[in-house]
mmCIF file with all atom_site columns, C-alpha atoms in Angstrom:
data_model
loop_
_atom_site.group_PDB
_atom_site.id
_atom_site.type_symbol
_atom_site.label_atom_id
_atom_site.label_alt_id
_atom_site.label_comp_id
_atom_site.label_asym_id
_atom_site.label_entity_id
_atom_site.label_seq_id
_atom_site.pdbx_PDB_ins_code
_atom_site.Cartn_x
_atom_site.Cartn_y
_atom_site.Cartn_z
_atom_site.occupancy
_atom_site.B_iso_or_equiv
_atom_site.pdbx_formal_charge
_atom_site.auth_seq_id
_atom_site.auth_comp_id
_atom_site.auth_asym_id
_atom_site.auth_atom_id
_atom_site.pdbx_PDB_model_num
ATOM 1  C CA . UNK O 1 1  ? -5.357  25.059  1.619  1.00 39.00 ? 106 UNK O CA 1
ATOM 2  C CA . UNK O 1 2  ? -7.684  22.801  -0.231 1.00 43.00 ? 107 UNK O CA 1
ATOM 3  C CA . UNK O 1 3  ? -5.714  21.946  -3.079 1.00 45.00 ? 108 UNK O CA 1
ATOM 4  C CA . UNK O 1 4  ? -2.691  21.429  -0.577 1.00 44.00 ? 109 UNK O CA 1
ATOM 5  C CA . UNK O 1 5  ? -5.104  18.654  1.150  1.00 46.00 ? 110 UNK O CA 1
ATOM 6  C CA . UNK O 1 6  ? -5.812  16.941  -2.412 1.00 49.00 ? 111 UNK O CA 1
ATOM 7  C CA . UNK O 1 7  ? -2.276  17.236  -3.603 1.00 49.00 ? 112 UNK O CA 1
ATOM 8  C CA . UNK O 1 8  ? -1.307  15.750  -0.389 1.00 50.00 ? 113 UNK O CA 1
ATOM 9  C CA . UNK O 1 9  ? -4.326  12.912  0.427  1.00 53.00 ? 114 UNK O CA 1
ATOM 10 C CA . UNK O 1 10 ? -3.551  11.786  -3.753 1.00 54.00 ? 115 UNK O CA 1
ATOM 11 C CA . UNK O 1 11 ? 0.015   11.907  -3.912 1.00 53.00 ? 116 UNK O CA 1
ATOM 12 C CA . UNK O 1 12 ? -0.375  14.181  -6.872 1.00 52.00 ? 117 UNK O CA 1
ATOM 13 C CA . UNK O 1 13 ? 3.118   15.491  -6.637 1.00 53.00 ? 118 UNK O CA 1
ATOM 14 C CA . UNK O 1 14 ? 5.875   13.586  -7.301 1.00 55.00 ? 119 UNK O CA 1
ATOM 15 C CA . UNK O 1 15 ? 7.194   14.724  -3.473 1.00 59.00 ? 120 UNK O CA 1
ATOM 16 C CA . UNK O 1 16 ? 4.495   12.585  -1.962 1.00 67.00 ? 121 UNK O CA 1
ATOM 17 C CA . UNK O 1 17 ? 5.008   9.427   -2.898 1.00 79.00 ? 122 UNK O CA 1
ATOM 18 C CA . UNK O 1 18 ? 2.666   6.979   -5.008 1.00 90.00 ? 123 UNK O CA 1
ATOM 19 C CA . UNK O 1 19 ? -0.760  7.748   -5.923 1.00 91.00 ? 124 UNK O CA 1
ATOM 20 C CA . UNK O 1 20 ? -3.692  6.518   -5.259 1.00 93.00 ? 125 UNK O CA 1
ATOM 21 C CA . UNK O 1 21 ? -4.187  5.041   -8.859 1.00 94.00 ? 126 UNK O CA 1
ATOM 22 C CA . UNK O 1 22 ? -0.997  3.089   -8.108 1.00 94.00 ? 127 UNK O CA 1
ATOM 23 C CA . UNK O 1 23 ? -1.465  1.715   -4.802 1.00 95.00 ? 128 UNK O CA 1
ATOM 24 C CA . UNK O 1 24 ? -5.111  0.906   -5.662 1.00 96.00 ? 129 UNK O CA 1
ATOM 25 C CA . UNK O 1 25 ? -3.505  -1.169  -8.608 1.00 96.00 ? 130 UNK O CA 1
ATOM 26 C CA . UNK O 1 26 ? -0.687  -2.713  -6.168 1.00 96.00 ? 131 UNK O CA 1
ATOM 27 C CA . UNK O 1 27 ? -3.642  -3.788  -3.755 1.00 97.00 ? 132 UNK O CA 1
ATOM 28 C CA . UNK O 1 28 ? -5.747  -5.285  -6.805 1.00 97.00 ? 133 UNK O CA 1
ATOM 29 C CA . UNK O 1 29 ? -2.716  -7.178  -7.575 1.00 96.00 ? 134 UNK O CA 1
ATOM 30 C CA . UNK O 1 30 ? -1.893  -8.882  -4.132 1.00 97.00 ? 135 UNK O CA 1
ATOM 31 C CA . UNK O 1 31 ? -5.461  -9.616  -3.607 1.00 97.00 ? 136 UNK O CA 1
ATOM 32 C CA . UNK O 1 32 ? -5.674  -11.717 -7.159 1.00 96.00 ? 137 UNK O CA 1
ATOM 33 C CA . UNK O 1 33 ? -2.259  -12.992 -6.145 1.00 96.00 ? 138 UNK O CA 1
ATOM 34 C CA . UNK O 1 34 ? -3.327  -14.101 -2.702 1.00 96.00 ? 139 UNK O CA 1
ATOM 35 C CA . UNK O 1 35 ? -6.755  -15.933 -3.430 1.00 95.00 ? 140 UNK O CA 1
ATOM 36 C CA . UNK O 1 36 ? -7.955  -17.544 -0.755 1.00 95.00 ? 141 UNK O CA 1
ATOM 37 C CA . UNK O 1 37 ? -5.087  -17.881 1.379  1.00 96.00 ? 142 UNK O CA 1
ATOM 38 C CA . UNK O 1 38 ? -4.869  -15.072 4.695  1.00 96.00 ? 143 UNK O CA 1
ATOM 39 C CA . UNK O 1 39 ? -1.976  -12.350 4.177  1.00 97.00 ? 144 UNK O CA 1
ATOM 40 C CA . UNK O 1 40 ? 0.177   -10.298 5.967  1.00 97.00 ? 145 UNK O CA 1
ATOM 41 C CA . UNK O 1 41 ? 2.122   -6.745  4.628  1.00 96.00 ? 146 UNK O CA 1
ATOM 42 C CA . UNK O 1 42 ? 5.192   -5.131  5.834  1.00 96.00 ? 147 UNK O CA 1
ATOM 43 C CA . UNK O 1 43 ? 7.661   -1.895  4.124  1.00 96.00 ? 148 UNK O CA 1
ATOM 44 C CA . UNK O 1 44 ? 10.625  -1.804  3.317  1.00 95.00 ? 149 UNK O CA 1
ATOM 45 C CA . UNK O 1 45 ? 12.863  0.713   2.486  1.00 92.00 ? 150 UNK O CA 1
ATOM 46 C CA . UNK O 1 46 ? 12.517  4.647   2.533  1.00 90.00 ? 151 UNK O CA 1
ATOM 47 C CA . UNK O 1 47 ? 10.187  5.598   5.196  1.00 91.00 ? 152 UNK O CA 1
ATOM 48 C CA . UNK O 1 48 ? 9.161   2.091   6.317  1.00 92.00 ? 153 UNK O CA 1
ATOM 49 C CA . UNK O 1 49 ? 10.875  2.337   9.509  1.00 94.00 ? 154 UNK O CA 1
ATOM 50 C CA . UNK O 1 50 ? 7.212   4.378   10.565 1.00 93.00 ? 155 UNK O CA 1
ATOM 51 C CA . UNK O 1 51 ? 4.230   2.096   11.369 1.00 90.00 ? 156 UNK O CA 1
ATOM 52 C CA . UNK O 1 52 ? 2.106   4.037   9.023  1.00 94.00 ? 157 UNK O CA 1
ATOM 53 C CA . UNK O 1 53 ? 4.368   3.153   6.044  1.00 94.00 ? 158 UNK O CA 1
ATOM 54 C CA . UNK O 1 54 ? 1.550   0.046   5.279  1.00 95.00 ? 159 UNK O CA 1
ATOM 55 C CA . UNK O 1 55 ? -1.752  2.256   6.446  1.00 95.00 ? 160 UNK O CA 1
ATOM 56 C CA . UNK O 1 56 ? -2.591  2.962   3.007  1.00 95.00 ? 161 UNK O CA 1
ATOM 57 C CA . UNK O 1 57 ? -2.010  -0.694  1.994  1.00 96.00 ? 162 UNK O CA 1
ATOM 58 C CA . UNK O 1 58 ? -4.337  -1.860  4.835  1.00 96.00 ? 163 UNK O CA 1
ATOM 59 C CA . UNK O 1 59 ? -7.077  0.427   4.382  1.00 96.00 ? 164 UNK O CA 1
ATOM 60 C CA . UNK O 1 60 ? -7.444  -0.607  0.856  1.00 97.00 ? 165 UNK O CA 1
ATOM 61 C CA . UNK O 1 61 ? -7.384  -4.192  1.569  1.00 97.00 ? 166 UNK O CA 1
ATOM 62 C CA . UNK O 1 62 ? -9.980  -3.446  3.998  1.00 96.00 ? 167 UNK O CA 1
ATOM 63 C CA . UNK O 1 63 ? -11.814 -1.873  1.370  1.00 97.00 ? 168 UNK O CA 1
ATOM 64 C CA . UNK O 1 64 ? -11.971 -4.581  -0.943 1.00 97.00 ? 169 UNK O CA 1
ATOM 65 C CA . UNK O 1 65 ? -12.528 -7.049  1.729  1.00 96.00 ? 170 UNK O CA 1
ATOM 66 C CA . UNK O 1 66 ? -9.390  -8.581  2.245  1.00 96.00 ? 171 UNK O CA 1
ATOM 67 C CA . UNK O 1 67 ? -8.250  -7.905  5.753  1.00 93.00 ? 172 UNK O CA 1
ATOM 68 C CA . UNK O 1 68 ? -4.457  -7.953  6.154  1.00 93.00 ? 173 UNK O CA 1
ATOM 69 C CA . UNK O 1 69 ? -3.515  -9.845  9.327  1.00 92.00 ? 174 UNK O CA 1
ATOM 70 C CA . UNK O 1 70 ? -0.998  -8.186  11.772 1.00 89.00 ? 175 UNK O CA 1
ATOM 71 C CA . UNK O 1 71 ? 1.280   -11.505 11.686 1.00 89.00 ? 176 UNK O CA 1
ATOM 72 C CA . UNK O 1 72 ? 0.876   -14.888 10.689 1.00 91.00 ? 177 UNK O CA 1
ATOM 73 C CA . UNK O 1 73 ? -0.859  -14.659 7.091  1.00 93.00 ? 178 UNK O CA 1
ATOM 74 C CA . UNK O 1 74 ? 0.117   -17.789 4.912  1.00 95.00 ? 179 UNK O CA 1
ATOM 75 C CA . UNK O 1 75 ? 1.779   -15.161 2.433  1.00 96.00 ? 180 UNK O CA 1
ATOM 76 C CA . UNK O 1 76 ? 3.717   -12.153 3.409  1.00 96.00 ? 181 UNK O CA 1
ATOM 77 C CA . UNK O 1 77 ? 3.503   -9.173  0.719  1.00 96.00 ? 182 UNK O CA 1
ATOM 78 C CA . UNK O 1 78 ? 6.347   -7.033  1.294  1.00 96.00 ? 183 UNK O CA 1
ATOM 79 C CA . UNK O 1 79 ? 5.737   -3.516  -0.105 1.00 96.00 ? 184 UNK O CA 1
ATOM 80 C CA . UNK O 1 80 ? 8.635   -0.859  -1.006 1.00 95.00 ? 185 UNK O CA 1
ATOM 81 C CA . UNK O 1 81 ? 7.745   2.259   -3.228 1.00 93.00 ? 186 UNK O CA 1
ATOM 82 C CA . UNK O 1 82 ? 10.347  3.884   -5.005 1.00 89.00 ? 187 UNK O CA 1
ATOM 83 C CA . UNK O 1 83 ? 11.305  6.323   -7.873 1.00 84.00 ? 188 UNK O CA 1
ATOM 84 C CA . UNK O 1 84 ? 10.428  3.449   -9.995 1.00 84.00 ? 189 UNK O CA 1
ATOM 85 C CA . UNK O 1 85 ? 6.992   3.346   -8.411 1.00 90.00 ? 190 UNK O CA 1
ATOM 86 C CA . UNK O 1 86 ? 5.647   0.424   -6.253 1.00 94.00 ? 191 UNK O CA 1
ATOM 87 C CA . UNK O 1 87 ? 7.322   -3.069  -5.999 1.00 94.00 ? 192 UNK O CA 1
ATOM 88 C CA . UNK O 1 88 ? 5.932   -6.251  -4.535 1.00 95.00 ? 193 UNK O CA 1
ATOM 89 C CA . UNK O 1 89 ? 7.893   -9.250  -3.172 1.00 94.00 ? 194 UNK O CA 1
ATOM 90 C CA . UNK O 1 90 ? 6.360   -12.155 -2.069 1.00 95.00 ? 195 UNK O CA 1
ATOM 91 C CA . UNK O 1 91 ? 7.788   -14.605 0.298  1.00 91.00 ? 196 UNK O CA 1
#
């Protein structure tokens, strides 16, 4: 059961989307991206029709100080993961 957890918390299988290495690295890049300016993340795509689809995304942010706002940031980051791994349009 353990390993299930890890396999499942890390997104070490290919089944479960990105990993945590990856969207550590997409948050590192919006946050040099966004400078100063307040942002604001939505999905798109496969499985962002669920509000939880940007909960990683968030939580990171958090992490590294850079809190996400629900609407209204002066750059929307709009985040779709894929077989090709994680892409980021800005708008």
């Amino acid at each position: 059961m353990t390993i299930l957890l890890v396999y499942w918390f890390t997104g070490s299988k290919k089944n479960f989307g990105p990993n945590l290495y990856d969207r550590t690295k997409a948050v590192e890049e919006i946050i040099k991206d966004s400078g100063d300016k307040t942002i604001s993340i939505i999905g798109k795509g496969k499985g962002s029709q669920f509000e939880s689809f940007t909960d990683n995304y968030e939580y990171l942010l958090w992490f590294y100080g850079k809190n996400p706002k629900e609407r209204g940031g002066e750059v929307l980051y709009i985040l779709s993961e894929g077989k090709r791994g994680i892409t980021i349009d800005k708008r």
